[in-house]
Short mmCIF file of N, CA, C and O in Angstrom, two decimals:
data_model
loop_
_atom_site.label_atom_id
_atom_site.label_comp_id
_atom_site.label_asym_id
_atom_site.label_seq_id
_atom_site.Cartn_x
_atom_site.Cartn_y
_atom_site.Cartn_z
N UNK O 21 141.54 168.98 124.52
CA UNK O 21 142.94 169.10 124.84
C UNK O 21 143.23 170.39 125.58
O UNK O 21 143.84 170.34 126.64
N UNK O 22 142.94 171.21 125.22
CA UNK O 22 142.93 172.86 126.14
C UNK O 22 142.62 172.94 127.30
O UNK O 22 143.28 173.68 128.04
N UNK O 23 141.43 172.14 127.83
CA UNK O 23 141.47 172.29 129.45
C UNK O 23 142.73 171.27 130.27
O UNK O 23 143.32 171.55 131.31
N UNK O 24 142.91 170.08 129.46
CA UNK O 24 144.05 169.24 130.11
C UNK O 24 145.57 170.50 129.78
O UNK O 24 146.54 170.64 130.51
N UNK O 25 145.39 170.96 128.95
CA UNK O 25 146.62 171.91 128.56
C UNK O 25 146.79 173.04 130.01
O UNK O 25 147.79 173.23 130.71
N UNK O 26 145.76 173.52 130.09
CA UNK O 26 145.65 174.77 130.74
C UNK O 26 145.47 174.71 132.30
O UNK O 26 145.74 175.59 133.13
N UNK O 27 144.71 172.86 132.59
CA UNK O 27 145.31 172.43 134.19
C UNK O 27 146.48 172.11 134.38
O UNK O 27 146.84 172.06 135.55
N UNK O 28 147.47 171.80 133.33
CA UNK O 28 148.95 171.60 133.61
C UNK O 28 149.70 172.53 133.69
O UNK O 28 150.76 172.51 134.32
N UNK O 29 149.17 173.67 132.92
CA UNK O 29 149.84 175.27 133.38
C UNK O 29 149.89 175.67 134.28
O UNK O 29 150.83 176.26 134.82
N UNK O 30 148.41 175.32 134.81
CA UNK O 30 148.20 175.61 136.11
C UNK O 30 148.89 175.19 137.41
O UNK O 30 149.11 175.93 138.38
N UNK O 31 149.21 173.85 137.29
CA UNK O 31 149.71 172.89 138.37
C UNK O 31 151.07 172.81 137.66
O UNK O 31 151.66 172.25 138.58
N UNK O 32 151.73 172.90 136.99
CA UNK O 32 152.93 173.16 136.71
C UNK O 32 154.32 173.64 138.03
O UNK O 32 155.28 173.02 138.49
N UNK O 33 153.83 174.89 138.23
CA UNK O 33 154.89 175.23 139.19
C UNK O 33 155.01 174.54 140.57
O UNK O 33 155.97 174.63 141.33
N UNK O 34 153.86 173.81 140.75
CA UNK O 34 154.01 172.52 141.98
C UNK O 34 154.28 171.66 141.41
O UNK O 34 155.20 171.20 142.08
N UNK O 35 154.12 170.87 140.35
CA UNK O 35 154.61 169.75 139.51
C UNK O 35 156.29 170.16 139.71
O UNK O 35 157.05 169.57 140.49
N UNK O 36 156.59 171.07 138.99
CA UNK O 36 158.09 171.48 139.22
C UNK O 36 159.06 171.55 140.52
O UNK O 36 160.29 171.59 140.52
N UNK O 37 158.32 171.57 141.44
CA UNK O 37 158.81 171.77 142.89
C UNK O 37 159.24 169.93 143.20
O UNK O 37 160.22 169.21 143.39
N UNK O 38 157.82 169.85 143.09
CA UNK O 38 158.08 168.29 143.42
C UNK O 38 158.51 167.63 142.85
O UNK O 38 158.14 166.53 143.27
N UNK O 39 159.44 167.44 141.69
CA UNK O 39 159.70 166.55 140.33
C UNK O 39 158.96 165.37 139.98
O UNK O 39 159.25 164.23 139.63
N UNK O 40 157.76 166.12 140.22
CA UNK O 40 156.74 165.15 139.94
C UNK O 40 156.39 164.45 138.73
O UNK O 40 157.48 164.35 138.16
N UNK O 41 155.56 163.93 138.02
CA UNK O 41 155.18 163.57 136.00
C UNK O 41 153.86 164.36 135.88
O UNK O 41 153.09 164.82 136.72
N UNK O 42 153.87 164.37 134.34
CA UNK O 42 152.79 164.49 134.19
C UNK O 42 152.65 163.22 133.05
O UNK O 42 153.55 162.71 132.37
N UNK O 43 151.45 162.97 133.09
CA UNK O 43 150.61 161.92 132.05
C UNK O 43 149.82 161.80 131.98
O UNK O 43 148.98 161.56 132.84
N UNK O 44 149.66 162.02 129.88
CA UNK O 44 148.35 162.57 129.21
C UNK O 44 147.91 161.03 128.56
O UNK O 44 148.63 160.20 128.00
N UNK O 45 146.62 160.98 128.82
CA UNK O 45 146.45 159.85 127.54
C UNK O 45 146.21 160.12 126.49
O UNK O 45 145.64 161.17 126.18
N UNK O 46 146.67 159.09 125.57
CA UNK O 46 147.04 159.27 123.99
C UNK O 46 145.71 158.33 123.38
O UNK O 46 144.69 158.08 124.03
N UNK O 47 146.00 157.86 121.93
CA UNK O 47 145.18 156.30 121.40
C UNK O 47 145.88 156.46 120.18
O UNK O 47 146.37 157.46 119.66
N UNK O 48 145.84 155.44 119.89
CA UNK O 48 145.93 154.67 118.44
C UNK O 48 145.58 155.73 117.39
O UNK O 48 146.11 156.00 116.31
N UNK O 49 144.30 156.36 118.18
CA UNK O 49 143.59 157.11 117.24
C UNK O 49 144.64 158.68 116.62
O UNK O 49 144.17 159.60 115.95
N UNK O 50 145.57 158.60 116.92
CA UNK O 50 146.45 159.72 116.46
C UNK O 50 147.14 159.07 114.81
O UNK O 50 147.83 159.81 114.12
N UNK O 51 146.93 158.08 114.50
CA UNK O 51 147.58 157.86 113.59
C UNK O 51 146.28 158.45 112.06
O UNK O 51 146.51 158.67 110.87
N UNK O 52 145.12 158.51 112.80
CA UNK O 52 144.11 158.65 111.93
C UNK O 52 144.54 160.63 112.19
O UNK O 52 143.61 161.24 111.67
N UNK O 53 145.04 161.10 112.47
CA UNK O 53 145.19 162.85 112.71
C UNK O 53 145.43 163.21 111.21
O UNK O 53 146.40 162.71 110.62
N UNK O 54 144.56 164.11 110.54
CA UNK O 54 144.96 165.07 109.34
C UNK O 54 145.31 166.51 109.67
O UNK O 54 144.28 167.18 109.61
N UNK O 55 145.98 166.97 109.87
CA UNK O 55 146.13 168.25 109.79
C UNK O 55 145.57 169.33 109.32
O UNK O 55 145.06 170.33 109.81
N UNK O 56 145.82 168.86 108.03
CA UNK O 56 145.30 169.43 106.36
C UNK O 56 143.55 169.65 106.53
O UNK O 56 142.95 170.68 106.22
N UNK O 57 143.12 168.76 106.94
CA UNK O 57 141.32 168.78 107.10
C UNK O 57 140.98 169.94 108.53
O UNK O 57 140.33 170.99 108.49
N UNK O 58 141.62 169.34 109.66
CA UNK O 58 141.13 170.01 110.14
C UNK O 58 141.70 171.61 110.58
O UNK O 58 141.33 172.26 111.56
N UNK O 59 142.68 171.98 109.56
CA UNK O 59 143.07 173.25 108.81
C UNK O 59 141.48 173.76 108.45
O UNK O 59 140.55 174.29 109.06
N UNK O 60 141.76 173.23 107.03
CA UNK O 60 140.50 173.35 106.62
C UNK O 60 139.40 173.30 107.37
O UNK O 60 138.42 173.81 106.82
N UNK O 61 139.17 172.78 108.63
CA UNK O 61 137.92 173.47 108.90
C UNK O 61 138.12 174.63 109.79
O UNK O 61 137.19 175.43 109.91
N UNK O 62 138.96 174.76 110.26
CA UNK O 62 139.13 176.15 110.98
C UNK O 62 139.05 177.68 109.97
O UNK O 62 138.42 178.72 110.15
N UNK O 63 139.67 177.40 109.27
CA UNK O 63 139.37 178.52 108.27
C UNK O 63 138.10 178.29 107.64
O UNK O 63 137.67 178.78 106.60
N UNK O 64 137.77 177.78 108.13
CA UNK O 64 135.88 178.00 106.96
C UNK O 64 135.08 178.23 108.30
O UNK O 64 134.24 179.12 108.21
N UNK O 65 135.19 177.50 109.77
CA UNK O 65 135.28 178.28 110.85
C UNK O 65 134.94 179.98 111.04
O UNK O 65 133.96 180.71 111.20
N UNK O 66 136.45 180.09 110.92
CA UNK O 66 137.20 181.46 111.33
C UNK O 66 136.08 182.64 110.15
O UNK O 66 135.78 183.81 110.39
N UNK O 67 135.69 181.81 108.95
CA UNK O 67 135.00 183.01 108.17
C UNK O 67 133.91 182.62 108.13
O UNK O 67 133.32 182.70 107.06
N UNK O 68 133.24 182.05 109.27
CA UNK O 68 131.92 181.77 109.26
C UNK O 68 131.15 182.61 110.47
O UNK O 68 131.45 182.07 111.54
N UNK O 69 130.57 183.35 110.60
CA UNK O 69 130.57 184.12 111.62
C UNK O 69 129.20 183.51 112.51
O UNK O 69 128.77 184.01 113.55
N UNK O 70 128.72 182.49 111.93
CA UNK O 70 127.84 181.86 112.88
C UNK O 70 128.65 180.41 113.41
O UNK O 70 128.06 179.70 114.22
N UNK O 71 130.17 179.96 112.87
CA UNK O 71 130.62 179.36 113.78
C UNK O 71 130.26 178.29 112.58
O UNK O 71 129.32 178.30 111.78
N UNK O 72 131.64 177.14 112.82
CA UNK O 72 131.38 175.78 111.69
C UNK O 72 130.42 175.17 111.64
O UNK O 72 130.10 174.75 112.75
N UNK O 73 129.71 174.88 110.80
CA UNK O 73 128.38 174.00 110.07
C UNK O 73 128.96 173.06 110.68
O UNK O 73 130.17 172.88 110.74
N UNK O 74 127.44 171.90 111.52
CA UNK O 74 127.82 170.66 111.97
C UNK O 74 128.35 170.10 111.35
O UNK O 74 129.37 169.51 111.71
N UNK O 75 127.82 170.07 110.03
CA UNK O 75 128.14 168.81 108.53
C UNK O 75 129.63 168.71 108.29
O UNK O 75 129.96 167.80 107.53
N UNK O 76 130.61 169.51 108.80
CA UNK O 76 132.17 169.79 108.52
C UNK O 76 132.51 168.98 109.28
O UNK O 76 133.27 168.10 108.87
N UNK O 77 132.07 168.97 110.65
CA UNK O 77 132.86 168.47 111.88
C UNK O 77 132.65 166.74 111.55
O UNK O 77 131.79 166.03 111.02
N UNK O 78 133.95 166.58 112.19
CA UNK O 78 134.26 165.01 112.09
C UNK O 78 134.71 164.36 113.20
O UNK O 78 135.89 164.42 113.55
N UNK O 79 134.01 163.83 113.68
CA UNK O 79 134.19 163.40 115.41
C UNK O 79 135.64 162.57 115.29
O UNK O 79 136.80 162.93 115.49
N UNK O 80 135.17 161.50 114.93
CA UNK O 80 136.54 160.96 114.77
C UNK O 80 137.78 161.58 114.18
O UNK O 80 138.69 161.33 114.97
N UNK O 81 138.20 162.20 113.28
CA UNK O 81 139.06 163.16 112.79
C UNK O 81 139.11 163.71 113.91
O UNK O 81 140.33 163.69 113.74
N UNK O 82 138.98 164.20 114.95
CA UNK O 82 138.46 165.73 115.67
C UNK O 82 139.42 164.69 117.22
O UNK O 82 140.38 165.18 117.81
N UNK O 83 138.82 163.27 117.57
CA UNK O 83 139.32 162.33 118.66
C UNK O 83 141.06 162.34 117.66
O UNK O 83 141.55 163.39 118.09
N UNK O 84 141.73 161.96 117.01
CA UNK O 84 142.21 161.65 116.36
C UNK O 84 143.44 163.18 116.57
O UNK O 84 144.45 162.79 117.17
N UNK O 85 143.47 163.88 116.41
CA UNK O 85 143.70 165.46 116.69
C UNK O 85 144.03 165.76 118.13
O UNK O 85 145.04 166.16 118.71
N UNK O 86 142.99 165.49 118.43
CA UNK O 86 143.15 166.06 120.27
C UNK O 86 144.07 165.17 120.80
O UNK O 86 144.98 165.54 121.55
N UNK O 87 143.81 163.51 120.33
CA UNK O 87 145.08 162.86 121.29
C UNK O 87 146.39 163.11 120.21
O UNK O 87 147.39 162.45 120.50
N UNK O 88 146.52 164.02 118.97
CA UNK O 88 148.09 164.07 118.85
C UNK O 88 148.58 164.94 119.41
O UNK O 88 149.75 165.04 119.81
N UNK O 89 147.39 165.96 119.52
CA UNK O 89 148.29 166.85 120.78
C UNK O 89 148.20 166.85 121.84
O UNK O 89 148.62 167.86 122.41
N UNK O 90 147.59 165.68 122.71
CA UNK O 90 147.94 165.33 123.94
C UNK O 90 149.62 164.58 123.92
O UNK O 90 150.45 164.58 124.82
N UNK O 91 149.70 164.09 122.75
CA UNK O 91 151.04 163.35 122.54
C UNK O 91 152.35 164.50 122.17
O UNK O 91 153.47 164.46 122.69
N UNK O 92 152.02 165.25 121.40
CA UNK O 92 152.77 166.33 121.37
C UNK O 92 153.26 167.25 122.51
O UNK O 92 154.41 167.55 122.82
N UNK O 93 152.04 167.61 123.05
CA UNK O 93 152.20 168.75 124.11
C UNK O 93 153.23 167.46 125.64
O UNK O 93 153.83 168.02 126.55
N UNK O 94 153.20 166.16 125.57
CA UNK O 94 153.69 165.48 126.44
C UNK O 94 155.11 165.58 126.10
O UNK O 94 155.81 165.70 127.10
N UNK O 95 155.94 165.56 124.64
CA UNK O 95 156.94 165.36 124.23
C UNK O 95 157.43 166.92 124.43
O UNK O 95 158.60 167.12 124.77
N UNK O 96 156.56 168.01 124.24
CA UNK O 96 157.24 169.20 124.22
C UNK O 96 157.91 169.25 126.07
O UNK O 96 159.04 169.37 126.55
N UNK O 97 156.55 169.09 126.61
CA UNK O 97 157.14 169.47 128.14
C UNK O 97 157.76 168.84 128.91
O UNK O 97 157.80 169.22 130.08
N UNK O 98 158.39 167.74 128.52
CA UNK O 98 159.43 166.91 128.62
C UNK O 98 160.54 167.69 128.66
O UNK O 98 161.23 168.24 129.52
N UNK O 99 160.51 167.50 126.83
CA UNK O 99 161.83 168.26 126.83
C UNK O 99 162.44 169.79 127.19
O UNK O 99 163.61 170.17 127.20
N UNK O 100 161.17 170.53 127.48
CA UNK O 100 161.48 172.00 128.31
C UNK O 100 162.29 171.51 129.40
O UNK O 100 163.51 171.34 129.48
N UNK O 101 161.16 171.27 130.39
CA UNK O 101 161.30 170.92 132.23
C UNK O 101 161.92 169.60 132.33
O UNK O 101 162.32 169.63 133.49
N UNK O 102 162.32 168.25 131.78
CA UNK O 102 163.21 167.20 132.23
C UNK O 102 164.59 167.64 132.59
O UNK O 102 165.10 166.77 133.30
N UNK O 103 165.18 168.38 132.45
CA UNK O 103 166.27 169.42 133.39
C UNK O 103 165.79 169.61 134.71
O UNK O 103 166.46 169.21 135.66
N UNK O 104 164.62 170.20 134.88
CA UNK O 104 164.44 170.59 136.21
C UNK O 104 163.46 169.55 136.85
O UNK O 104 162.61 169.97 137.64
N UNK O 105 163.56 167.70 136.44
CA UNK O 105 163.33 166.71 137.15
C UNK O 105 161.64 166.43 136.65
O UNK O 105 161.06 165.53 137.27
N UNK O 106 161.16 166.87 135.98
CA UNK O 106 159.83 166.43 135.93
C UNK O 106 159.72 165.72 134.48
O UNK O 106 160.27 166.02 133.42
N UNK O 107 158.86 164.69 134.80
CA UNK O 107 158.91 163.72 133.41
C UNK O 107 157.68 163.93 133.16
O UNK O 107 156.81 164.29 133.94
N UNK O 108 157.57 163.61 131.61
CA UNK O 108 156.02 164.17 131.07
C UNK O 108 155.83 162.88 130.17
O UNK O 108 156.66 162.70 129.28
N UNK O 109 154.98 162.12 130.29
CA UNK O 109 154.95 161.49 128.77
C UNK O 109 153.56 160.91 128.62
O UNK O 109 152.75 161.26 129.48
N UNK O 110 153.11 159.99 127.56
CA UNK O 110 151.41 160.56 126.80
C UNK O 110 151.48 158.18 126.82
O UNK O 110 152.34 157.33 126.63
N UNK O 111 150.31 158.20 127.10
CA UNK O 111 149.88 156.72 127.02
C UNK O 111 148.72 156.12 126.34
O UNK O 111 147.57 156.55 126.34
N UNK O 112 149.15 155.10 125.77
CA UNK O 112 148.04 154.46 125.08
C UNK O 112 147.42 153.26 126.37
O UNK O 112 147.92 152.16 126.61
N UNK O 113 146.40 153.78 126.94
CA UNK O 113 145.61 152.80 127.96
C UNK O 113 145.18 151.18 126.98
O UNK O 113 144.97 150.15 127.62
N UNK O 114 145.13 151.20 125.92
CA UNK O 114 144.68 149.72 125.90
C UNK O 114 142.91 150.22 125.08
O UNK O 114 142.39 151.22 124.59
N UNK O 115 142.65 149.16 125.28
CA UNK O 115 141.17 148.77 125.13
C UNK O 115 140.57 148.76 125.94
O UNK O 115 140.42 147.74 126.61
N UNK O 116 139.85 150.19 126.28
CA UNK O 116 139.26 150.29 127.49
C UNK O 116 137.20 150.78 127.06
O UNK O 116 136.79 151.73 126.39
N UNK O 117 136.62 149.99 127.58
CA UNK O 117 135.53 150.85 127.27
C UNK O 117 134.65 151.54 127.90
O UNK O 117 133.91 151.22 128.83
N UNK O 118 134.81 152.82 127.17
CA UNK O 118 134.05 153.90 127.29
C UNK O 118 132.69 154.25 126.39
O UNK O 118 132.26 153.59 125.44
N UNK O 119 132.14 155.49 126.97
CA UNK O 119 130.96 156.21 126.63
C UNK O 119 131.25 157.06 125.53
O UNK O 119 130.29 157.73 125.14
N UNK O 120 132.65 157.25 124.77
CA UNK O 120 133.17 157.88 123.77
C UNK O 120 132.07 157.93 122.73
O UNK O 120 131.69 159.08 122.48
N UNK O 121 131.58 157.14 122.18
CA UNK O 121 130.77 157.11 120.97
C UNK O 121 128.67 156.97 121.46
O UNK O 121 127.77 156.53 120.74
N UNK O 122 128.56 157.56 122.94
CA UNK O 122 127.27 157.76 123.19
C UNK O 122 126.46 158.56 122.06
O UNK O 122 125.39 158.07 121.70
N UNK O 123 126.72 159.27 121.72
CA UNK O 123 126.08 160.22 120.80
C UNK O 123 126.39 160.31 119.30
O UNK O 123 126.25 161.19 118.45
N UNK O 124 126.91 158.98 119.30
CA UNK O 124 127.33 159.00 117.66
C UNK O 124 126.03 157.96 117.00
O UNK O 124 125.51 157.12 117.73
N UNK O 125 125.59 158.14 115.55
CA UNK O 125 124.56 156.87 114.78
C UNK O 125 125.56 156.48 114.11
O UNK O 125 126.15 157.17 113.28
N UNK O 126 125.97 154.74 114.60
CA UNK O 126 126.43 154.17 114.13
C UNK O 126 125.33 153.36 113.13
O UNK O 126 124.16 153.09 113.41
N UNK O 127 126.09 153.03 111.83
CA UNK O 127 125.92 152.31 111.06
C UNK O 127 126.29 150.93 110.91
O UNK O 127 127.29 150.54 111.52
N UNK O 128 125.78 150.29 110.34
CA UNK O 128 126.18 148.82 110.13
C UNK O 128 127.47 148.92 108.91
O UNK O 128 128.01 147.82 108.75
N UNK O 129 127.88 149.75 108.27
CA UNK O 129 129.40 150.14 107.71
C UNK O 129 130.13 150.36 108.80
O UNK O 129 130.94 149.51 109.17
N UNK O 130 129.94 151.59 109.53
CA UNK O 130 130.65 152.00 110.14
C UNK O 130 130.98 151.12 111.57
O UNK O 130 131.94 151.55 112.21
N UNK O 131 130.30 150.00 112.08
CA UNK O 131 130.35 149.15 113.47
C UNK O 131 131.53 147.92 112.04
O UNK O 131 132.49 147.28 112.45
N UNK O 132 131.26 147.91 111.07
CA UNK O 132 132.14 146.98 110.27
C UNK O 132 133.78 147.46 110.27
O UNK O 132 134.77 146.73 110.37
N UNK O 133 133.75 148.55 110.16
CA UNK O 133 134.98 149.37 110.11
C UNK O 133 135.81 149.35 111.91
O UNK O 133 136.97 149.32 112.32
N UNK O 134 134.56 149.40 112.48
CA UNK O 134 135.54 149.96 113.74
C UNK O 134 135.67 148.25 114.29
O UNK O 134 136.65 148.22 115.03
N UNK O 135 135.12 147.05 114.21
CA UNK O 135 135.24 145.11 113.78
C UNK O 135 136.71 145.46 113.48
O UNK O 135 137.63 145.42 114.30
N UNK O 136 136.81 145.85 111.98
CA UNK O 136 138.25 145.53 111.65
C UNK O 136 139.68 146.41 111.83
O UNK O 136 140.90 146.29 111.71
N UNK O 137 138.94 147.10 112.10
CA UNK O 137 140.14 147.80 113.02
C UNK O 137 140.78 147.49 114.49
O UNK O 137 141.97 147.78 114.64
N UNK O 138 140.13 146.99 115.45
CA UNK O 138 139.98 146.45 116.48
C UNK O 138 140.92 144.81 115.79
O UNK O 138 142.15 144.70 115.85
N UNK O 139 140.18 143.96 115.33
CA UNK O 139 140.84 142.49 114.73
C UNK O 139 142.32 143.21 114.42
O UNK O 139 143.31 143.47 115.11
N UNK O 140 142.02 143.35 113.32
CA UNK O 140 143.15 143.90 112.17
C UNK O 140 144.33 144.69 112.75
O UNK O 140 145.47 144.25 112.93
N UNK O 141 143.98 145.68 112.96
CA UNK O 141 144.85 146.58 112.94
C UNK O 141 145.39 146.77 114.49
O UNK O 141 146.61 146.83 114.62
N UNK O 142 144.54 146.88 115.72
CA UNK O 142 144.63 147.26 117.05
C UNK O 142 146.00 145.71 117.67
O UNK O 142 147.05 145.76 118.32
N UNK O 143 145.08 144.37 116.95
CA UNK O 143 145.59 143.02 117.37
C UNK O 143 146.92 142.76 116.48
O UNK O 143 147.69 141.88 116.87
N UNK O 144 147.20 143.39 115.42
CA UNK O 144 148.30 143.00 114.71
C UNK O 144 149.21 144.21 115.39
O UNK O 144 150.38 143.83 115.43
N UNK O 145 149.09 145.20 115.80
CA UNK O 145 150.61 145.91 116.71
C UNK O 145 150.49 145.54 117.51
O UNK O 145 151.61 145.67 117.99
N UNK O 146 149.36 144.64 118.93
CA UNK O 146 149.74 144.44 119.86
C UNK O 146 150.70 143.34 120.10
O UNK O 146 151.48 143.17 121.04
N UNK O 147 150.35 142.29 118.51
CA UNK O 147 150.94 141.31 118.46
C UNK O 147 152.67 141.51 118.67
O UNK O 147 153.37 140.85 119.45
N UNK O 148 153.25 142.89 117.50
CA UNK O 148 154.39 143.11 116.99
C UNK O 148 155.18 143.68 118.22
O UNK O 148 156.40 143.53 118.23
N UNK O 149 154.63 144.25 119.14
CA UNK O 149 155.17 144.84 120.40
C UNK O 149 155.24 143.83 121.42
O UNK O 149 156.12 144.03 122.25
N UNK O 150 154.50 142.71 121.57
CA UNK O 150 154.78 141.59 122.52
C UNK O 150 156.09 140.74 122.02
O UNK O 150 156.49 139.78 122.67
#
């Protein structure tokens, strides 16, 4: 999220000229965002002076995070700069597939989990929004 943060800072004052948009993509995956955890790992982080133990980090938790504050940081700069004509807002692309999970060992639990989430959960709001 920080480099998409910090190219919009960047391009900002031409964004502003031109009343141009900006738009971040979001996912589903913000509803899975804890705060509280990944609090907690920053402070065990912050007093770790060789930097967080892999074993803390939680990829998904971690995807989950970054797009709420791609969704956040869209709602904040909205409402700054939509006065001065520029619209900002954060999107859920769909079901798109990507290389997101190249480097992850999936399990036969875990390919079960991400089955019913996809059925279940992804197909029952797309249903409720059509």
């Amino acid at each position: 999220h920080l480099a998409h943060f910090y190219l919009t800072i960047l391009l900002l004052p031409t964004v502003l000229q031109s009343k141009g948009r900006v738009i971040n993509l979001a996912s589903s995956a913000h509803r899975r965002c804890m705060f509280d955890a990944f609090d907690s790992f920053l402070t065990k982080a912050a007093a770790d002076q060789d930097g967080p133990a892999h074993a803390d980090y939680n990829p998904f938790a971690n995807y989950g995070l970054v797009k709420t504050a791609n969704i956040l940081f869209s709602r904040e700069l909205h409402r700054r700069y939509s006065q001065q004509g520029l619209t900002a807002c954060s999107v859920h692309p769909g079901w798109v597939p990507t290389e997101l999970g190249r480097n992850l060992k999936l399990n036969a639990a875990m390919i079960g989990i991400m089955v019913y989430l996809v059925l279940f959960v992804y197909l029952d709001n797309y249903k409720n929004i059509s």
